[in-house]
Amino acid sequence: MSSVTEVNTTEYEADYDVVIVGAGFSGLYQLHRLRDELGLSVKLIEKADDVGGTWYWNQYPGAQCDSESHIYCYSFNEDILEEWQWSERYPSQPEVLEYLRFVTDRLDLRENIEFDTAVTGASFDETGSQWTISTDDGSEISSQFFVTAVGCLSEPWVPDFNKRDSFEGESYHTGRWPHDGVEFTDKRIAVIGTGASGIQVIPEVAKEDIEHLTVFQRTPNYAVPARDRPLDDGDWSEIQDNYDRILRNAHESGFGMPFETAYPTAEDLSMEEVREILEPRWQEGGFRFMLTFEDLIINPETNEKVSEFVREQIRETVDDSEMAEKLVPKGHYYATKRPPLHTNYYQTFNEDQVSLVDVTETPIERMITSGIQTTDAIHEFDMIIYATGFDAMTGTLLNMDIQGRNGLTLEEKWEDGPQTYLGLSAHGFPNMFTVTGPQSPSVLSNMPVSIEQHVEWISDAIGHFVDNDISAVEPRKEAEEAWTAHNTEVAEQTLYPTADSWYMNENIEDKPTVFTPYIGGVDVYHQTIQEVAEKEYEGFDLTESITDLDPRGDRPALSVMEGD
């Protein structure tokens, strides 16, 4: 049960019931639920000039979703499901962005979104039980509830290379790609990074009429072929005929995907038997391969056999045996770092105009005016592309200068790693909710499934609190401590903590080493948060206002805020 306290409060009339930050998948649905289904006054703030979140910013060549298109979508609106038809198995960035624009216009959401506006601060006023949100245009707005929908991979990160700004050529980060495109013709190009973004952009750059492409790799990755293809009318008709079942299975699965594991374990199988099982899934491509064995992420013997199969595929694909060995991962288990999908990534290294620098053998010493100096050579370039990832999970949240009770900042609270209750809220920060925040399944799932679960839970909770004159809601410290401990305990039962990954914050030197998402399963997680709600928001302290004022008051016409 929750704890309910009655207090006399000084009633301040807030500008809105809810302010949302972010107009990606999360923020758009959150706006729709609060505005159209609950009738609340809402303001959404977005720093870009359009919707899309991560699909607005990541416009680099080859940017593509790694969830299959028919499940990388909203499931809440049958009309949208019927009207929108995806063109390929894995949608590319332009198509996902167009889909989000379509949904935005279909639901008439733009009138409530303030574009070209960045949140610079948010602080909680205990006297009035409301949030004040500051923006980069010098404005302030207030709301009873504050919802962050800023995405898990939205704060680009570049390592602090020595003399990084000395390079005089063109420099780009895949997460902030120019929307008017980049010209590659006849240029010497460096790509730093071989994570998911690098694995997508490298083959696309190599296809251009370039002089040369040099890839700087620190950690080789296990990448599985996507096997992308167009979806014709027959494919789409079959999907539509089975959509209810497909989406239900996705929401009831561990990873938010409607694909069943084929075998419980590979532990007792010979390598030859494992190859026979994995080969059809390799040819099928995508995350169906990862879900072949049920114990992949908990059993080192199963994982090593799957890992070895992928290594064999890399060696068979790359012609130069020395280069192949550099591309073969050896220091971590498959899928304990984000497991990218690829289209001709390894084949790219068979091209004469592509070379590979292993920075574990010859580290980057400094950037110079003409390029990059390693311990054994000077490499001259016209362009450097940083595919170096993000300050994942917490970066954007911490950069917004969020202050809770008694001036406590979120950065101070999370100095030793995120501490949340259910990945939804944090002790010391009343009336604040985070969509797909740290310690929720988020990046370990098909994101729209986790987003819908969070948005619907948050919306139902806010509706309940407003209808029952609850002025403030905050998770108890002991509930937060228990969930944080549970998140760590579940992670330690898996192989994830054995890898130096951004799941563990290891990509950024000064971040605490903790496993940040929740790996207990989308299905188990959803059941857990539903039970909390059914038990009258167990683990939360609720403050009930006893003023006679309408908790909604006179509010301005509906509106919304920076994204997935």
Coordinates of C-alpha atoms in Angstrom, one line a residue:
M1 CA 0.0 0.0 0.0
S2 CA 1.0 3.6 -0.5
S3 CA 1.2 6.1 2.4
V4 CA -1.3 9.0 2.1
T5 CA -0.8 12.1 4.1
E6 CA -3.2 15.0 4.4
V7 CA -1.7 18.5 4.5
N8 CA -2.8 22.0 4.2
T9 CA -1.0 23.4 1.2
T10 CA -0.5 26.8 -0.3
E11 CA -2.3 26.4 -3.7
Y12 CA -0.4 27.9 -6.5
E13 CA -2.0 27.8 -9.9
A14 CA 0.4 26.1 -12.3
D15 CA 0.4 26.9 -16.0
Y16 CA -0.2 23.2 -16.9
D17 CA -1.1 19.9 -15.4
V18 CA 1.9 18.3 -17.0
V19 CA 5.0 19.4 -18.9
I20 CA 6.7 16.8 -21.1
V21 CA 10.2 17.0 -22.5
G22 CA 10.9 15.3 -25.8
A23 CA 8.9 14.7 -29.0
G24 CA 10.1 11.2 -30.0
F25 CA 8.1 8.0 -29.7
S26 CA 7.7 8.5 -25.9
G27 CA 6.8 12.1 -25.7
L28 CA 4.3 12.0 -28.6
Y29 CA 2.3 9.1 -27.1
Q30 CA 2.6 10.7 -23.6
L31 CA 1.0 13.9 -25.0
H32 CA -1.8 12.0 -26.7
R33 CA -2.7 10.0 -23.6
L34 CA -2.7 12.9 -21.2
R35 CA -4.3 15.4 -23.5
D36 CA -6.8 13.4 -25.5
E37 CA -7.7 10.6 -23.1
L38 CA -7.5 12.3 -19.7
G39 CA -8.3 15.9 -20.8
L40 CA -5.4 17.4 -18.9
S41 CA -3.6 20.6 -20.0
V42 CA -0.2 19.6 -21.3
K43 CA 2.9 21.3 -22.7
L44 CA 5.6 19.4 -24.6
I45 CA 9.0 21.0 -25.2
E46 CA 11.3 19.9 -28.0
K47 CA 14.7 21.4 -28.8
A48 CA 14.6 20.3 -32.5
D49 CA 12.4 22.0 -35.1
D50 CA 10.3 18.9 -35.7
V51 CA 9.2 15.7 -34.0
G52 CA 11.2 12.4 -34.2
G53 CA 13.6 12.3 -31.3
T54 CA 16.6 10.0 -32.1
W55 CA 15.2 9.6 -35.7
Y56 CA 15.4 13.4 -36.2
W57 CA 19.0 13.7 -35.0
N58 CA 20.6 10.5 -36.4
Q59 CA 20.3 11.1 -40.1
Y60 CA 23.7 9.6 -41.1
P61 CA 23.9 7.4 -44.1
G62 CA 22.8 3.9 -43.3
A63 CA 20.8 4.8 -40.2
Q64 CA 18.2 2.0 -39.8
C65 CA 16.1 0.5 -37.1
D66 CA 17.2 -2.9 -35.8
S67 CA 13.7 -4.0 -34.8
E68 CA 11.5 -5.2 -37.6
S69 CA 9.2 -2.5 -38.9
H70 CA 5.9 -4.2 -38.2
I71 CA 6.7 -4.3 -34.4
Y72 CA 8.6 -1.0 -34.3
C73 CA 5.4 1.1 -34.1
Y74 CA 2.6 2.1 -31.8
S75 CA 0.0 -0.5 -31.1
F76 CA -2.6 1.7 -29.3
N77 CA -4.5 3.0 -32.4
E78 CA -6.0 0.5 -34.8
D79 CA -6.6 3.1 -37.5
I80 CA -3.0 4.0 -37.6
L81 CA -2.0 0.3 -37.7
E82 CA -4.3 -0.1 -40.7
E83 CA -3.4 3.2 -42.5
W84 CA 0.4 3.0 -42.3
Q85 CA 2.3 0.4 -44.4
W86 CA 6.0 -0.1 -43.9
S87 CA 8.1 -0.5 -47.1
E88 CA 10.9 -2.7 -45.8
R89 CA 11.7 -5.3 -43.1
Y90 CA 13.9 -2.9 -41.2
P91 CA 12.8 0.7 -41.7
S92 CA 15.5 3.3 -42.5
Q93 CA 15.7 6.6 -40.7
P94 CA 13.8 8.6 -43.2
E95 CA 10.8 6.2 -43.1
V96 CA 10.7 6.1 -39.2
L97 CA 10.8 9.9 -39.1
E98 CA 8.0 10.1 -41.7
Y99 CA 6.0 7.6 -39.6
L100 CA 6.3 9.8 -36.5
R101 CA 5.3 12.9 -38.5
F102 CA 2.3 10.9 -39.8
V103 CA 1.2 10.0 -36.3
T104 CA 1.8 13.5 -35.1
D105 CA -0.5 14.9 -37.8
R106 CA -3.0 12.1 -37.5
L107 CA -3.5 12.9 -33.8
D108 CA -3.2 16.7 -34.3
L109 CA -0.4 17.0 -31.7
R110 CA 1.7 19.9 -33.2
E111 CA -0.4 22.6 -31.6
N112 CA 0.7 21.5 -28.2
I113 CA 4.4 21.2 -29.0
E114 CA 6.9 24.0 -28.5
F115 CA 9.7 23.4 -31.0
D116 CA 13.2 24.9 -31.1
T117 CA 13.3 25.1 -27.4
A118 CA 15.7 23.4 -25.0
V119 CA 15.1 22.8 -21.3
T120 CA 17.9 24.4 -19.3
G121 CA 16.6 23.6 -15.8
A122 CA 13.7 22.1 -13.8
S123 CA 13.1 22.6 -10.1
F124 CA 10.5 21.4 -7.6
D125 CA 8.7 23.9 -5.4
E126 CA 7.7 22.1 -2.2
T127 CA 5.4 24.9 -1.1
G128 CA 3.2 24.7 -4.1
S129 CA 4.0 21.0 -5.0
Q130 CA 4.8 22.0 -8.6
W131 CA 7.7 22.1 -11.1
T132 CA 9.2 25.2 -12.7
I133 CA 10.8 24.4 -16.0
S134 CA 13.3 26.9 -17.5
T135 CA 14.1 27.1 -21.2
D136 CA 16.9 28.5 -23.3
D137 CA 14.8 31.5 -24.4
G138 CA 14.7 32.7 -20.9
S139 CA 11.1 31.6 -20.2
E140 CA 9.7 29.7 -17.3
I141 CA 6.6 27.6 -17.1
S142 CA 5.1 25.6 -14.2
S143 CA 3.2 22.3 -13.9
Q144 CA 2.1 19.9 -11.2
F145 CA 3.8 17.0 -13.0
F146 CA 7.0 16.8 -15.0
V147 CA 7.6 13.9 -17.4
T148 CA 10.9 13.4 -19.2
A149 CA 10.7 11.5 -22.5
V150 CA 14.2 12.3 -23.7
G151 CA 15.3 8.9 -24.8
C152 CA 18.1 6.6 -23.7
L153 CA 20.6 7.4 -26.5
S154 CA 20.2 11.1 -27.2
E155 CA 23.4 12.8 -25.7
P156 CA 26.2 12.3 -28.2
W157 CA 29.6 11.5 -26.8
V158 CA 33.1 12.0 -28.2
P159 CA 36.2 10.8 -26.3
D160 CA 38.5 13.5 -25.1
F161 CA 41.2 12.9 -27.6
N162 CA 44.3 15.0 -27.1
K163 CA 44.0 18.3 -29.1
R164 CA 40.7 17.1 -30.5
D165 CA 39.8 20.6 -31.9
S166 CA 43.0 21.0 -33.8
F167 CA 41.8 19.0 -36.9
E168 CA 41.0 21.5 -39.6
G169 CA 39.0 19.3 -41.9
E170 CA 35.3 18.4 -41.6
S171 CA 34.1 16.7 -38.4
Y172 CA 30.7 15.0 -37.8
H173 CA 29.1 12.9 -35.1
T174 CA 26.6 10.3 -36.3
G175 CA 24.2 11.4 -33.6
R176 CA 24.1 15.0 -34.9
W177 CA 24.3 14.5 -38.6
P178 CA 23.7 17.6 -40.9
H179 CA 20.2 17.4 -42.3
D180 CA 21.3 18.8 -45.7
G181 CA 23.8 15.8 -46.1
V182 CA 27.5 15.5 -46.4
E183 CA 29.6 15.3 -49.6
F184 CA 32.1 12.4 -49.6
T185 CA 33.4 12.4 -53.2
D186 CA 37.2 12.1 -53.6
K187 CA 37.8 12.5 -49.9
R188 CA 40.0 10.7 -47.4
I189 CA 37.7 9.8 -44.6
A190 CA 38.2 8.4 -41.1
V191 CA 35.4 6.7 -39.1
I192 CA 36.2 6.3 -35.4
G193 CA 34.0 3.7 -33.7
T194 CA 32.6 0.3 -34.6
G195 CA 29.5 0.1 -32.5
A196 CA 26.0 0.1 -34.0
S197 CA 26.3 3.5 -35.7
G198 CA 29.7 2.8 -37.1
I199 CA 28.6 -0.6 -38.4
Q200 CA 25.8 1.1 -40.3
V201 CA 27.6 4.1 -41.6
I202 CA 30.9 2.4 -42.7
P203 CA 29.5 0.4 -45.6
E204 CA 27.5 3.4 -46.8
V205 CA 30.6 5.7 -46.9
A206 CA 32.6 3.0 -48.6
K207 CA 30.1 2.8 -51.4
E208 CA 30.6 6.4 -52.3
D209 CA 33.2 7.7 -54.8
I210 CA 35.8 8.3 -52.0
E211 CA 39.6 8.3 -52.1
H212 CA 40.0 6.2 -49.0
L213 CA 38.2 5.1 -45.8
T214 CA 40.1 4.3 -42.7
V215 CA 38.2 2.7 -39.8
F216 CA 39.6 3.2 -36.3
Q217 CA 38.5 0.3 -34.1
R218 CA 38.9 -0.2 -30.4
T219 CA 36.6 -3.1 -29.7
P220 CA 35.5 -5.5 -32.5
N221 CA 31.8 -6.3 -32.4
Y222 CA 29.6 -9.3 -33.0
A223 CA 27.3 -8.2 -35.8
V224 CA 24.6 -10.4 -37.3
P225 CA 23.2 -9.8 -40.9
A226 CA 19.9 -8.0 -40.9
R227 CA 18.8 -9.6 -44.2
D228 CA 16.7 -6.5 -45.0
R229 CA 14.3 -6.7 -47.9
P230 CA 11.3 -4.8 -49.2
L231 CA 7.8 -5.7 -47.9
D232 CA 5.3 -6.3 -50.7
D233 CA 1.5 -6.2 -50.4
G234 CA 1.5 -10.0 -49.8
D235 CA 3.8 -9.6 -46.8
W236 CA 1.8 -6.7 -45.5
S237 CA -1.5 -8.6 -45.9
E238 CA -0.2 -11.5 -43.8
I239 CA 1.0 -9.1 -41.1
Q240 CA -2.3 -7.3 -41.0
D241 CA -4.2 -10.6 -40.8
N242 CA -2.1 -11.6 -37.7
Y243 CA -1.4 -8.2 -36.2
D244 CA -3.4 -8.7 -33.0
R245 CA -1.5 -11.9 -32.2
I246 CA 1.9 -10.5 -33.2
L247 CA 1.6 -7.4 -31.1
R248 CA 0.1 -9.3 -28.1
N249 CA 3.0 -11.7 -28.3
A250 CA 5.5 -8.8 -28.5
H251 CA 4.0 -7.2 -25.3
E252 CA 4.1 -10.5 -23.5
S253 CA 7.6 -11.4 -24.3
G254 CA 10.9 -10.9 -22.5
F255 CA 12.5 -8.5 -25.1
G256 CA 9.3 -7.0 -26.6
M257 CA 9.6 -9.1 -29.7
P258 CA 7.2 -11.9 -30.9
F259 CA 10.0 -14.4 -31.6
E260 CA 10.2 -17.6 -29.5
T261 CA 13.5 -19.2 -28.5
A262 CA 13.9 -22.4 -30.4
Y263 CA 16.1 -24.4 -27.9
P264 CA 16.6 -24.2 -24.1
T265 CA 20.4 -24.5 -24.2
A266 CA 23.4 -25.4 -26.3
E267 CA 25.4 -26.6 -23.3
D268 CA 25.1 -30.3 -24.1
L269 CA 25.3 -29.9 -27.8
S270 CA 28.4 -30.4 -30.0
M271 CA 29.7 -27.5 -32.0
E272 CA 28.5 -29.3 -35.2
E273 CA 25.0 -29.6 -33.8
V274 CA 25.0 -25.9 -32.8
R275 CA 26.1 -24.9 -36.3
E276 CA 23.2 -26.9 -37.8
I277 CA 20.8 -25.1 -35.5
L278 CA 22.2 -21.6 -36.0
E279 CA 22.8 -21.6 -39.7
P280 CA 19.0 -21.2 -40.7
R281 CA 18.7 -18.4 -38.1
W282 CA 21.8 -16.8 -39.5
Q283 CA 20.3 -16.9 -43.0
E284 CA 17.0 -15.5 -41.6
G285 CA 18.9 -12.7 -39.9
G286 CA 18.0 -10.2 -37.3
F287 CA 17.3 -10.7 -33.6
R288 CA 15.7 -14.1 -34.3
F289 CA 19.3 -15.3 -34.3
M290 CA 20.0 -14.0 -30.8
L291 CA 16.8 -15.7 -29.5
T292 CA 17.8 -19.2 -30.7
F293 CA 18.9 -20.4 -27.3
E294 CA 16.9 -19.5 -24.2
D295 CA 20.0 -19.4 -21.9
L296 CA 22.2 -17.3 -24.2
I297 CA 22.8 -14.4 -21.7
I298 CA 23.1 -16.6 -18.5
N299 CA 25.0 -19.6 -19.6
P300 CA 28.7 -19.1 -20.6
E301 CA 28.9 -22.5 -22.3
T302 CA 25.9 -21.8 -24.6
N303 CA 27.1 -18.2 -25.3
E304 CA 30.6 -19.3 -26.1
K305 CA 29.3 -21.7 -28.8
V306 CA 27.1 -19.0 -30.3
S307 CA 30.0 -16.5 -30.1
E308 CA 32.3 -19.0 -31.9
F309 CA 29.8 -19.5 -34.7
V310 CA 29.7 -15.7 -35.3
R311 CA 33.5 -15.6 -35.3
E312 CA 33.6 -18.3 -37.9
Q313 CA 31.3 -16.3 -40.1
I314 CA 33.5 -13.3 -39.8
R315 CA 36.6 -15.3 -40.8
E316 CA 34.8 -16.8 -43.8
T317 CA 33.6 -13.4 -45.0
V318 CA 36.8 -11.3 -44.7
D319 CA 39.4 -12.3 -47.3
D320 CA 42.5 -11.0 -45.5
S321 CA 43.1 -13.4 -42.6
E322 CA 45.1 -10.8 -40.6
M323 CA 42.3 -8.2 -40.9
A324 CA 39.7 -10.8 -40.2
E325 CA 41.4 -11.6 -36.8
K326 CA 41.3 -7.9 -35.9
L327 CA 37.6 -7.9 -36.6
V328 CA 36.9 -11.0 -34.6
P329 CA 35.6 -10.3 -31.0
K330 CA 37.5 -12.2 -28.4
G331 CA 37.2 -10.3 -25.1
H332 CA 33.4 -10.5 -24.5
Y333 CA 30.4 -12.7 -24.9
Y334 CA 28.0 -12.2 -27.8
A335 CA 25.1 -9.8 -26.9
T336 CA 26.7 -8.6 -23.7
K337 CA 27.4 -5.4 -25.7
R338 CA 24.7 -4.1 -27.9
P339 CA 24.4 -6.7 -30.7
P340 CA 24.2 -4.7 -33.9
L341 CA 22.7 -5.9 -37.2
H342 CA 24.6 -5.2 -40.4
T343 CA 24.3 -5.0 -44.1
N344 CA 27.6 -5.9 -45.8
Y345 CA 29.7 -4.6 -42.9
Y346 CA 32.3 -7.3 -42.9
Q347 CA 32.3 -7.5 -46.7
T348 CA 33.3 -3.8 -46.8
F349 CA 36.8 -4.7 -45.5
N350 CA 37.4 -6.6 -48.7
E351 CA 37.4 -3.4 -50.6
D352 CA 40.7 -1.9 -51.7
Q353 CA 39.8 1.6 -50.6
V354 CA 39.1 0.5 -47.0
S355 CA 41.6 -0.1 -44.3
L356 CA 41.5 -0.8 -40.5
V357 CA 43.5 0.6 -37.6
D358 CA 43.3 -1.3 -34.4
V359 CA 43.8 1.3 -31.7
T360 CA 44.5 -1.3 -29.0
E361 CA 47.7 -2.0 -31.0
T362 CA 48.4 1.5 -32.1
P363 CA 46.5 4.0 -29.9
I364 CA 45.4 7.4 -31.1
E365 CA 47.9 9.9 -29.5
R366 CA 46.4 13.1 -30.7
M367 CA 44.5 14.9 -33.4
I368 CA 46.5 17.1 -35.7
T369 CA 45.6 19.8 -38.2
S370 CA 45.7 17.3 -41.1
G371 CA 44.2 14.2 -39.4
I372 CA 45.1 11.7 -36.7
Q373 CA 48.4 10.7 -35.2
T374 CA 48.7 7.2 -33.7
T375 CA 51.7 5.7 -31.9
D376 CA 53.1 4.4 -35.3
A377 CA 51.9 6.8 -38.0
I378 CA 50.3 10.0 -39.1
H379 CA 47.0 9.5 -41.0
E380 CA 45.8 12.4 -43.1
F381 CA 42.1 13.0 -43.7
D382 CA 39.7 15.4 -45.2
M383 CA 36.9 14.3 -42.9
I384 CA 36.5 12.6 -39.5
I385 CA 33.3 10.9 -38.6
Y386 CA 32.8 10.2 -34.9
A387 CA 30.6 7.0 -34.5
T388 CA 31.5 7.1 -30.8
G389 CA 28.1 6.6 -29.3
F390 CA 26.3 8.4 -26.5
D391 CA 26.3 9.3 -22.8
A392 CA 23.7 6.6 -22.5
M393 CA 20.7 6.3 -20.3
T394 CA 21.4 9.2 -18.0
G395 CA 23.3 11.8 -20.1
T396 CA 20.4 13.9 -21.3
L397 CA 18.6 13.8 -17.9
L398 CA 21.7 15.0 -16.0
N399 CA 22.3 17.8 -18.5
M400 CA 18.9 19.4 -17.8
D401 CA 19.9 20.5 -14.3
I402 CA 16.9 18.9 -12.6
Q403 CA 16.5 19.9 -8.9
G404 CA 14.2 18.1 -6.5
R405 CA 13.4 18.7 -2.9
N406 CA 15.9 20.9 -0.9
G407 CA 17.8 21.8 -4.1
L408 CA 19.1 18.2 -4.5
T409 CA 20.2 17.8 -8.1
L410 CA 19.7 14.6 -10.1
E411 CA 23.4 14.6 -10.9
E412 CA 24.2 14.6 -7.1
K413 CA 21.7 11.9 -6.4
W414 CA 23.1 9.7 -9.1
E415 CA 26.7 10.4 -8.4
D416 CA 27.3 6.6 -7.7
G417 CA 24.8 5.5 -10.4
P418 CA 21.1 5.7 -11.0
Q419 CA 18.8 5.1 -8.1
T420 CA 15.1 4.8 -9.1
Y421 CA 11.9 3.1 -8.2
L422 CA 10.8 0.9 -11.1
G423 CA 12.8 3.0 -13.5
L424 CA 9.9 5.5 -13.4
S425 CA 10.7 7.9 -10.6
A426 CA 13.2 8.8 -8.0
H427 CA 13.0 9.6 -4.2
G428 CA 13.6 13.3 -3.6
F429 CA 11.9 14.3 -7.0
P430 CA 8.2 14.3 -6.4
N431 CA 5.7 14.5 -9.3
M432 CA 8.4 13.6 -11.8
F433 CA 8.2 10.5 -14.0
T434 CA 10.7 9.2 -16.6
V435 CA 9.7 7.3 -19.7
T436 CA 12.1 4.3 -20.2
G437 CA 14.4 5.7 -17.6
P438 CA 17.4 3.8 -16.1
Q439 CA 16.6 0.5 -14.3
S440 CA 13.7 -0.2 -16.7
P441 CA 13.9 -2.6 -19.7
S442 CA 14.3 0.2 -22.2
V443 CA 17.4 -0.5 -24.4
L444 CA 17.2 -4.2 -23.8
S445 CA 13.8 -4.3 -25.5
N446 CA 12.0 -3.4 -28.7
M447 CA 11.6 0.2 -27.6
P448 CA 8.0 1.0 -28.6
V449 CA 6.7 -1.9 -26.4
S450 CA 8.5 -0.5 -23.3
I451 CA 7.5 3.0 -24.2
E452 CA 3.8 2.1 -24.4
Q453 CA 4.0 0.3 -21.1
H454 CA 5.6 3.3 -19.4
V455 CA 3.4 6.0 -21.0
E456 CA 0.2 4.1 -20.1
W457 CA 1.3 3.5 -16.5
I458 CA 2.3 7.1 -16.0
S459 CA -0.9 8.4 -17.6
D460 CA -3.1 6.2 -15.4
A461 CA -1.1 7.2 -12.4
I462 CA -1.3 11.0 -13.1
G463 CA -5.1 10.6 -13.8
H464 CA -5.6 8.8 -10.5
F465 CA -3.6 11.4 -8.6
V466 CA -5.4 14.4 -10.1
D467 CA -8.9 12.8 -9.6
N468 CA -8.1 12.1 -6.0
D469 CA -6.6 15.5 -5.1
I470 CA -3.1 14.2 -4.6
S471 CA -0.8 17.2 -4.7
A472 CA 2.5 15.3 -4.5
V473 CA 3.6 11.7 -5.1
E474 CA 7.1 10.4 -4.4
P475 CA 8.7 7.0 -4.1
R476 CA 9.8 6.0 -0.7
K477 CA 13.5 5.7 -0.1
E478 CA 13.3 2.1 1.0
A479 CA 11.3 1.2 -2.2
E480 CA 13.9 2.8 -4.4
E481 CA 16.7 1.1 -2.5
A482 CA 15.0 -2.3 -2.9
W483 CA 14.4 -1.8 -6.7
T484 CA 18.0 -0.6 -7.2
A485 CA 19.3 -3.7 -5.4
H486 CA 16.9 -5.9 -7.4
N487 CA 18.2 -4.4 -10.7
T488 CA 21.8 -5.2 -9.7
E489 CA 20.9 -8.7 -8.4
V490 CA 19.1 -9.7 -11.6
A491 CA 22.0 -8.3 -13.8
E492 CA 24.5 -10.3 -11.8
Q493 CA 22.7 -13.5 -12.7
T494 CA 23.6 -12.8 -16.4
L495 CA 26.8 -12.4 -18.4
Y496 CA 26.2 -8.7 -19.0
P497 CA 28.4 -7.4 -16.2
T498 CA 31.4 -9.3 -17.7
A499 CA 31.6 -6.9 -20.6
D500 CA 32.9 -3.3 -20.7
S501 CA 29.8 -1.9 -22.3
W502 CA 27.8 1.3 -22.3
Y503 CA 25.1 -0.8 -20.5
M504 CA 27.7 -0.7 -17.6
N505 CA 28.6 3.0 -18.3
E506 CA 32.1 1.8 -19.3
N507 CA 32.3 3.9 -22.4
I508 CA 32.7 7.1 -20.4
E509 CA 35.6 7.2 -18.0
D510 CA 34.2 9.1 -15.1
K511 CA 30.8 7.4 -14.9
P512 CA 30.2 4.8 -12.1
T513 CA 30.4 1.2 -13.2
V514 CA 26.8 -0.1 -12.8
F515 CA 24.4 -2.1 -15.0
T516 CA 21.9 0.6 -15.9
P517 CA 18.9 -1.1 -17.7
Y518 CA 16.7 -3.8 -16.3
I519 CA 17.2 -7.3 -17.7
G520 CA 14.4 -9.1 -15.8
G521 CA 12.2 -9.1 -18.9
V522 CA 9.6 -6.8 -20.4
D523 CA 6.8 -9.2 -19.5
V524 CA 7.9 -9.6 -15.9
Y525 CA 8.6 -5.9 -15.5
H526 CA 5.1 -5.0 -16.9
Q527 CA 3.5 -7.3 -14.4
T528 CA 5.5 -5.7 -11.6
I529 CA 4.5 -2.1 -12.3
Q530 CA 0.9 -3.1 -12.8
E531 CA 0.8 -4.8 -9.4
V532 CA 2.2 -1.6 -7.9
A533 CA -0.6 0.4 -9.4
E534 CA -3.2 -2.2 -8.3
K535 CA -2.0 -2.0 -4.8
E536 CA -2.8 1.7 -4.7
Y537 CA 0.7 2.7 -5.8
E538 CA 2.6 0.6 -3.3
G539 CA 6.0 2.1 -2.5
F540 CA 4.9 5.7 -3.0
D541 CA 4.1 8.4 -0.5
L542 CA 1.1 10.4 -1.6
T543 CA 0.3 13.9 -0.2
E544 CA -3.4 14.7 -0.3
S545 CA -4.3 18.4 -0.5
I546 CA -7.2 19.5 1.6
T547 CA -7.8 22.8 0.0
D548 CA -11.1 23.4 -1.6
L549 CA -9.6 24.5 -4.9
D550 CA -10.1 22.5 -8.1
P551 CA -6.7 20.7 -8.5
R552 CA -6.8 21.5 -12.2
G553 CA -7.9 25.1 -11.8
D554 CA -8.2 27.4 -14.8
R555 CA -5.5 26.2 -17.2
P556 CA -4.5 27.6 -20.6
A557 CA -5.3 25.7 -23.8
L558 CA -3.4 22.5 -24.2
S559 CA 0.2 22.3 -25.4
V560 CA 3.9 20.0 -25.1
M561 CA 8.4 19.7 -24.8
E562 CA 12.8 17.1 -26.4
G563 CA 13.1 13.6 -27.5
D564 CA 13.6 9.9 -27.9

